[in-house]
mmCIF file of C-alpha atoms in Angstrom:
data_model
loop_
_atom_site.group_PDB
_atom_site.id
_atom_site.type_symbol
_atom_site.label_atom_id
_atom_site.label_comp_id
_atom_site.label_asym_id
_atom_site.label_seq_id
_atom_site.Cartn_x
_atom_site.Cartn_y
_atom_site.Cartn_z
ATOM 1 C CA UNK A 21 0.000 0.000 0.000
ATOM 2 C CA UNK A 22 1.719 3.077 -1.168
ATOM 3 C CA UNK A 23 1.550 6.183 1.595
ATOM 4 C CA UNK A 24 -1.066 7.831 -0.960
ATOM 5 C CA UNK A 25 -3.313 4.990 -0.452
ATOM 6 C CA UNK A 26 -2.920 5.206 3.673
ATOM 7 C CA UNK A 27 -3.581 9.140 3.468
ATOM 8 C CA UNK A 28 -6.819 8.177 1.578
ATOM 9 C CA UNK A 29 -7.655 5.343 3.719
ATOM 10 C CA UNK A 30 -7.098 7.766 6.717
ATOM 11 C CA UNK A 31 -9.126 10.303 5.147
ATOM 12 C CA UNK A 32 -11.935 7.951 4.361
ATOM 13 C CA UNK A 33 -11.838 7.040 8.109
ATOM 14 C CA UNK A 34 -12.242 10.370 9.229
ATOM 15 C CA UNK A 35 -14.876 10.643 6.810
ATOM 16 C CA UNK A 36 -16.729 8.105 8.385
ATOM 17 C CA UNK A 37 -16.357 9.016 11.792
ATOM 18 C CA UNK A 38 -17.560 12.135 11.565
ATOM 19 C CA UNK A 39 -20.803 11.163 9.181
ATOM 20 C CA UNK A 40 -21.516 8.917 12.639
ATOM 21 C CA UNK A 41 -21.117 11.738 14.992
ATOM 22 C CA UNK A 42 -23.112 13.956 12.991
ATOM 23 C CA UNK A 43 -25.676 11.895 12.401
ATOM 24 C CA UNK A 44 -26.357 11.050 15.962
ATOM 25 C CA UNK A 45 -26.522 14.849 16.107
ATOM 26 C CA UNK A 46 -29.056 15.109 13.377
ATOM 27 C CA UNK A 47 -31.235 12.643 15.124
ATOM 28 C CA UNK A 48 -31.113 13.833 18.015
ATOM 29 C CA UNK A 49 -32.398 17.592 16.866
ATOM 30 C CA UNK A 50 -34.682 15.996 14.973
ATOM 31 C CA UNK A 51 -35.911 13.931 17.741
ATOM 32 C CA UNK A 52 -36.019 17.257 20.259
ATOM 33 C CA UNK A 53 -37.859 19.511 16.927
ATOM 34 C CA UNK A 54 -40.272 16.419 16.575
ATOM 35 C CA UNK A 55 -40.800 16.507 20.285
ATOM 36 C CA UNK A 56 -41.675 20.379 20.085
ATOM 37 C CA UNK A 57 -44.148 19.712 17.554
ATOM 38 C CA UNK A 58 -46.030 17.103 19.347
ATOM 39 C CA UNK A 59 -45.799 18.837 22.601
ATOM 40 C CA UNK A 60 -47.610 22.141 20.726
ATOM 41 C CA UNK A 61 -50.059 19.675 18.848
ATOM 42 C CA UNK A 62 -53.678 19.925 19.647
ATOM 43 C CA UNK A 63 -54.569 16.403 20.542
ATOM 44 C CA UNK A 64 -57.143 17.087 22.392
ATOM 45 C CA UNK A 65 -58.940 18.425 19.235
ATOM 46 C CA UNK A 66 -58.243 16.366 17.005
ATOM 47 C CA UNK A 67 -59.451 13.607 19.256
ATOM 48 C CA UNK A 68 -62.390 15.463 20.160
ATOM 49 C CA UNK A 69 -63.675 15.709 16.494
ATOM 50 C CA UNK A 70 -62.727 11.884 16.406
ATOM 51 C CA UNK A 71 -65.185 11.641 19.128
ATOM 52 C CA UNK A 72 -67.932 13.215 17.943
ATOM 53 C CA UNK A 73 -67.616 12.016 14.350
ATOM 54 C CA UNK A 74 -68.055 8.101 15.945
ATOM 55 C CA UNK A 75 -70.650 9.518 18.149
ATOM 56 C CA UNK A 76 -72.424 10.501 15.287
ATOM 57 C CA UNK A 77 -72.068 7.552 12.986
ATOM 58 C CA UNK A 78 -73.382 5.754 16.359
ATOM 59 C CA UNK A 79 -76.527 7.849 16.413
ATOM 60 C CA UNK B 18 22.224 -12.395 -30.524
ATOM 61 C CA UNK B 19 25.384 -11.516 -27.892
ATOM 62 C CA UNK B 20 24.840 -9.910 -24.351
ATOM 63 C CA UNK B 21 25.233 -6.861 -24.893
ATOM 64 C CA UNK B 22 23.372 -6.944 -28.106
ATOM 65 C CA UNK B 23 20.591 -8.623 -25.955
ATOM 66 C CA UNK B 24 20.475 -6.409 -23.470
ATOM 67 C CA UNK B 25 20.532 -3.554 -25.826
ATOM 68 C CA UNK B 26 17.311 -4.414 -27.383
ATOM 69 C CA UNK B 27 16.015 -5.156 -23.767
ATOM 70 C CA UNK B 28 16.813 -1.719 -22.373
ATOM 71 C CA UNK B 29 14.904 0.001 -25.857
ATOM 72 C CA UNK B 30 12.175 -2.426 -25.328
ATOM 73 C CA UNK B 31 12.027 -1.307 -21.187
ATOM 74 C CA UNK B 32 12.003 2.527 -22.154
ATOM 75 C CA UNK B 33 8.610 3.499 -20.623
ATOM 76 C CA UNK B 34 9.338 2.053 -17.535
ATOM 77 C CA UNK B 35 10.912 4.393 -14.485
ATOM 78 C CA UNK B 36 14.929 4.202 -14.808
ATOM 79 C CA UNK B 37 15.915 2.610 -11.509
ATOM 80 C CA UNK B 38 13.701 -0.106 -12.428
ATOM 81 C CA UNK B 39 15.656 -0.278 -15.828
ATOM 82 C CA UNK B 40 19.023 -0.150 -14.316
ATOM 83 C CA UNK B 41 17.627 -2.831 -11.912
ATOM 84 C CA UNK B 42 16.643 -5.293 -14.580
ATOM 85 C CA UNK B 43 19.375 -4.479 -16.584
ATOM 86 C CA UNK B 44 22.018 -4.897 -14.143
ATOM 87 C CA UNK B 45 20.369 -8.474 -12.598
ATOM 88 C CA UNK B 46 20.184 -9.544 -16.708
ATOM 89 C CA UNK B 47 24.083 -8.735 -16.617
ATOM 90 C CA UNK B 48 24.739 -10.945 -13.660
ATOM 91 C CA UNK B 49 22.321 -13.617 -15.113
ATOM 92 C CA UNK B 50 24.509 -13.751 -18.129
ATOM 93 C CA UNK B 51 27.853 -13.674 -16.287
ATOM 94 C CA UNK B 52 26.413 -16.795 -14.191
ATOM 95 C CA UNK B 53 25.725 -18.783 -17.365
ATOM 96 C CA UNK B 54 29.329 -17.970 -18.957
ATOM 97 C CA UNK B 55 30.809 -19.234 -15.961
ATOM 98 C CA UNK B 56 28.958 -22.449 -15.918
ATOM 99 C CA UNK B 57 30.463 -22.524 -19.937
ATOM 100 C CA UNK B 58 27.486 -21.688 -21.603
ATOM 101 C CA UNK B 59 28.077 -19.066 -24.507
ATOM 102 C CA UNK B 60 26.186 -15.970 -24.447
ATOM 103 C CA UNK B 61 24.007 -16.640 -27.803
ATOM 104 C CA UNK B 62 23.050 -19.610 -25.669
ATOM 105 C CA UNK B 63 21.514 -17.888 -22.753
ATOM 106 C CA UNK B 64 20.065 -15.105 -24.673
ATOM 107 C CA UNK B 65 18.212 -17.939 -26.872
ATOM 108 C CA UNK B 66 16.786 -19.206 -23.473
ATOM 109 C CA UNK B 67 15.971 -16.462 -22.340
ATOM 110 C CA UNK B 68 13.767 -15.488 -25.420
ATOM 111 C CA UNK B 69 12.383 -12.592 -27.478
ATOM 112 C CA UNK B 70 13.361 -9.418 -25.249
ATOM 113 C CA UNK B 71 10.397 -7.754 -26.581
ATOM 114 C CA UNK B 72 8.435 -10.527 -24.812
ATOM 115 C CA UNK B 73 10.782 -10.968 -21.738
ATOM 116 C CA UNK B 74 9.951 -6.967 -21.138
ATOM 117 C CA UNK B 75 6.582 -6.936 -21.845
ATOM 118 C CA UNK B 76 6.522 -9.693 -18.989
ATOM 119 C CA UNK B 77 8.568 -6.702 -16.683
ATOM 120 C CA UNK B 78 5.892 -3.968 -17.737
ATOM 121 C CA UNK B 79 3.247 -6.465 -16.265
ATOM 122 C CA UNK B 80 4.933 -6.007 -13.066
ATOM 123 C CA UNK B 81 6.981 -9.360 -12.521
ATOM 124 C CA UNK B 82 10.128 -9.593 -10.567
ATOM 125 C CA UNK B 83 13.423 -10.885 -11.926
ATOM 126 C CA UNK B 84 13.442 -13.936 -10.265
ATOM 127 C CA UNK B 85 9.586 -14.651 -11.098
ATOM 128 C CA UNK B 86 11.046 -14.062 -14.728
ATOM 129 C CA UNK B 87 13.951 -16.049 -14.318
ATOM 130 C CA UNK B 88 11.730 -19.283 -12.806
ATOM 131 C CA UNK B 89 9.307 -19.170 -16.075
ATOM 132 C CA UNK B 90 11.852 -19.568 -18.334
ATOM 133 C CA UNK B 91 13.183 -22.161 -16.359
ATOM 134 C CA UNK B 92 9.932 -23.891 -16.058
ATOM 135 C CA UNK B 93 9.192 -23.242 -19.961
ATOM 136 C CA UNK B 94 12.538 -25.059 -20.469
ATOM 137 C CA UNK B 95 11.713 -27.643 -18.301
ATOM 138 C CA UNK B 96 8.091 -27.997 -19.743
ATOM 139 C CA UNK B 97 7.076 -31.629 -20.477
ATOM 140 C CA UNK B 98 3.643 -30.678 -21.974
ATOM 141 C CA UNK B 99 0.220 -29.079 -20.517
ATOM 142 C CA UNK B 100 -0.722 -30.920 -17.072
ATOM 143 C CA UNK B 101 -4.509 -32.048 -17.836
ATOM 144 C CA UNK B 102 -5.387 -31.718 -13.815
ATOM 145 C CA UNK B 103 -4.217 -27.749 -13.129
ATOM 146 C CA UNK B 104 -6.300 -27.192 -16.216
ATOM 147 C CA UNK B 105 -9.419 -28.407 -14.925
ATOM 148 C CA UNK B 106 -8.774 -26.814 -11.516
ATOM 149 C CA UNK B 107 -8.592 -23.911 -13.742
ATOM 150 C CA UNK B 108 -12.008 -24.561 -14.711
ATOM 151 C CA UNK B 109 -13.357 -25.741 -12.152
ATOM 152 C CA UNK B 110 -12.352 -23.187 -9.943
ATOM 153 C CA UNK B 111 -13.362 -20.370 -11.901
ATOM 154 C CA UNK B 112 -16.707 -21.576 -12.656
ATOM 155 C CA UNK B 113 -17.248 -22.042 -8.629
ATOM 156 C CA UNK B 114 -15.517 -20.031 -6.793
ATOM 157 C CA UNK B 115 -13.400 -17.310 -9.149
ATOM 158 C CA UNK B 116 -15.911 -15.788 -11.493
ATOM 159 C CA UNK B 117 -18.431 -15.635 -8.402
ATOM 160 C CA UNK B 118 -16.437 -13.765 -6.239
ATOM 161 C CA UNK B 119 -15.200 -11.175 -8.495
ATOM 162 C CA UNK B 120 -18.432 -10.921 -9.379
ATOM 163 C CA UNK B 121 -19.396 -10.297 -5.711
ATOM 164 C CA UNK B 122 -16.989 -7.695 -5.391
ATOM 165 C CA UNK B 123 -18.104 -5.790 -8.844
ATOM 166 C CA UNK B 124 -21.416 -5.856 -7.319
ATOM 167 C CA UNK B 125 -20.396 -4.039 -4.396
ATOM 168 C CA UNK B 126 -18.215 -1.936 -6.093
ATOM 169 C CA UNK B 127 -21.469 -1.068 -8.123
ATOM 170 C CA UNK B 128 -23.489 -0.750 -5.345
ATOM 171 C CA UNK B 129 -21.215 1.840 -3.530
ATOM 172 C CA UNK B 130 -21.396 4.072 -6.923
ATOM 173 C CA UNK B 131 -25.351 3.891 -6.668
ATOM 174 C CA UNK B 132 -25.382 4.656 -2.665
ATOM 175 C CA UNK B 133 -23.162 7.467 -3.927
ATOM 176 C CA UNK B 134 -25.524 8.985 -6.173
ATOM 177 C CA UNK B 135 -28.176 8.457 -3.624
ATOM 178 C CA UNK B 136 -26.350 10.552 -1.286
ATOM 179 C CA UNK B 137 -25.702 13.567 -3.968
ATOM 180 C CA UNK B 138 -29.550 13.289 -5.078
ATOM 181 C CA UNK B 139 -30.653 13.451 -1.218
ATOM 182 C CA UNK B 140 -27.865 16.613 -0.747
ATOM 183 C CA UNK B 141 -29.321 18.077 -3.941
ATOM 184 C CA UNK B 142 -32.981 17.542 -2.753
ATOM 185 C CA UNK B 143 -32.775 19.119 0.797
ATOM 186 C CA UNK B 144 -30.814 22.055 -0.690
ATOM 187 C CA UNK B 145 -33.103 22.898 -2.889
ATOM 188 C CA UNK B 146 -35.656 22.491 -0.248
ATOM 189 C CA UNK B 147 -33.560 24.847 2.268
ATOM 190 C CA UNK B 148 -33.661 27.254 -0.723
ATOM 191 C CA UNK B 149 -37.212 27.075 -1.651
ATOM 192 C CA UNK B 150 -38.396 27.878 1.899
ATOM 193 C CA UNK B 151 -40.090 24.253 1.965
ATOM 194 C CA UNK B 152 -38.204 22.712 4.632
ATOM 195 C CA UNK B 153 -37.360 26.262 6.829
ATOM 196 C CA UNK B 154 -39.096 24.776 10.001
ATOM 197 C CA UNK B 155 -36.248 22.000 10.356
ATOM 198 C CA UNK B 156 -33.819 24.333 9.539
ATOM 199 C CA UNK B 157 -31.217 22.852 11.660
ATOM 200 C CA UNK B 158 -31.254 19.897 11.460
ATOM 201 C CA UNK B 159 -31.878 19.456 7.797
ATOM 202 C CA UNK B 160 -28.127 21.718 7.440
ATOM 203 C CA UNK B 161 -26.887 18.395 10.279
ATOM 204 C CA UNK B 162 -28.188 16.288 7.966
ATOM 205 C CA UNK B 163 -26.358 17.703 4.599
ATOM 206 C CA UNK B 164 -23.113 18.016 6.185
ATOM 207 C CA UNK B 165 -23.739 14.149 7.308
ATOM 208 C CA UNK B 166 -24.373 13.434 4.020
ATOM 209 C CA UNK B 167 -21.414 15.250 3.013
ATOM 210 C CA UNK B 168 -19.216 13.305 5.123
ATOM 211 C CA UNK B 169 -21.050 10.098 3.632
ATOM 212 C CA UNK B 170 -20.125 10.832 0.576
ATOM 213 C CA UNK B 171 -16.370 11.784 0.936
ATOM 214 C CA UNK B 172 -16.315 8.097 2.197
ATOM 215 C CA UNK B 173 -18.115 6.264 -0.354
ATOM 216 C CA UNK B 174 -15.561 8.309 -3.021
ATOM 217 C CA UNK B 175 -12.672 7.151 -0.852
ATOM 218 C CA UNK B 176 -13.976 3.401 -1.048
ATOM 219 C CA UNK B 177 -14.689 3.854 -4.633
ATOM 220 C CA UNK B 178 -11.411 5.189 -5.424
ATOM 221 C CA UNK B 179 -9.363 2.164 -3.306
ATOM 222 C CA UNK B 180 -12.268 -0.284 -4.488
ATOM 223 C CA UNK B 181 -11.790 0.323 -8.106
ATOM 224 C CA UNK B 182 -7.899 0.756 -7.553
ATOM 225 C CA UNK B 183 -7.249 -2.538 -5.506
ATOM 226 C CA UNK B 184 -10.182 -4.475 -7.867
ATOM 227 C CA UNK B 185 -8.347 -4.112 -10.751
ATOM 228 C CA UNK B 186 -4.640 -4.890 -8.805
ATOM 229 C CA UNK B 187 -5.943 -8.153 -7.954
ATOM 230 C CA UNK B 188 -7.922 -8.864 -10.841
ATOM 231 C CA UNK B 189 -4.699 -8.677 -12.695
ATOM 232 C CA UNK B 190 -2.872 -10.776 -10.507
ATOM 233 C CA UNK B 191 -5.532 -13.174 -10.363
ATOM 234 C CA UNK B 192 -5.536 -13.571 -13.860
ATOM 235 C CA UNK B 193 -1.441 -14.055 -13.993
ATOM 236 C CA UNK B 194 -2.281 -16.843 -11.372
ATOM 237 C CA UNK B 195 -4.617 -18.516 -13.587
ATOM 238 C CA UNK B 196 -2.117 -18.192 -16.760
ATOM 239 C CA UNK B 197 0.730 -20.080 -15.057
ATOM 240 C CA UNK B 198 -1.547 -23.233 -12.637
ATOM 241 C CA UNK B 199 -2.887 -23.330 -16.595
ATOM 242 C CA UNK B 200 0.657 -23.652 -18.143
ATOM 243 C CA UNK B 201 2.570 -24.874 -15.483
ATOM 244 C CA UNK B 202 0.657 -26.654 -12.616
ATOM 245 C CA UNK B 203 -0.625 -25.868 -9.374
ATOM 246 C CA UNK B 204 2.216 -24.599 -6.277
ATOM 247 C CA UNK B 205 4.197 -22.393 -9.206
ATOM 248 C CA UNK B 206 4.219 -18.947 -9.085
#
């Protein structure tokens, strides 16, 4: 392996690492952004209308 | 054809290749010669055995050592007739094991090159999202996610680059190792 080869291979490795330790990173502000948006989400709406529209087809 | 006649020939023939290798060859082809006029053969002789030196460098531009050189044309001298076995394992082997896993390796080779255009499509895709105002509300982590990508790619290109590189290396070599178990038997180099 000529030392060409070893600077790519080290490169590559580098690379690599950091495309893990970013995307643990991405994941994890999408996780927290997700989070937000459930958090703000009116479920109790939505569920509501859910509610009434079976209460409905029930009637 | 004398030595230095020979080796003449053999050092035009050798001219694209670096000039320590030249000198290298040239000078081991010297002391092969002075061996064999020692042992009383004349130099015609040797050169004879030794063959066309347009061949004999073409077999040096492939990448072959003196002494791998040197044991071939021994071997050719030596040669009794094709060995019916190594040419079957030739066969055999190729149609079982060989073919398959170069074929394997192409495959992955391939599939790296289409993972890698899957990564520049997904980079290309975001950042025109980014730019068109369509993904804004996951700013952040969308610009995580293209300089992951990023960093995916650089190392698909560097496994492409050593794939391709090293595929081809061995492919060759694998080849030459076929040519001679085909010619001369199997446990020859």
């Amino acid at each position: 392996m000529s030392k060409k080869d070893i600077k790519l291979l080290i490169t590559g490795a580098i690379a690599l690492f950091l495309a893990c330790f970013l995307g643990i990173i991405t994941i994890v502000l999408f996780a927290f952004k997700l989070g937000n948006k459930a958090m703000e989400y009116d479920w109790k709406g939505a569920f509501g209308n859910v509610t009434e529209q079976v209460q409905s087809l029930g009637d | 054809m004398n030595k230095s006649e020979y080796l003449n020939k053999l050092t035009n023939e050798l001219g694209h290749m670096p000039y320590g290798d030249v000198k290298d060859i040239i000078q081991s082809m010297e002391e092969h010669f002075d061996e064999g006029v020692s042992e009383g053969r004349s130099e015609e002789e040797i050169a004879a055995s030794l063959g066309d030196p347009a061949e004999l460098a073409t077999e040096f531009k492939d990448g072959a050592k003196f002494k791998q050189v040197m044991k071939r044309r021994k071997l050719s001298d030596n040669f009794k007739g094709p060995d019916g076995r190594s040419r079957i394992f030739v066969i055999l082997f190729n149609i079982f094991v060989g073919v398959e896993c170069w074929l394997i390796l192409l495959a992955a080779i391939f599939a790296a090159f289409m993972c890698l255009a899957g990564d520049a499509a997904l980079i290309g895709l975001i950042v025109a999202g980014l730019i068109t105002g369509v993904l804004t509300e996951f700013l952040v982590p969308f610009i995580f996610l293209i300089l992951t990508l990023v960093c995916v790619a650089i190392f698909l290109i560097v496994l492409l680059i050593l794939g391709i590189k090293y595929y081809a290396k061995g492919l060759k070599g694998y080849i030459r190792w076929n040519k001679n178990v085909w010619n001369y038997g199997l446990g020859e180099e």
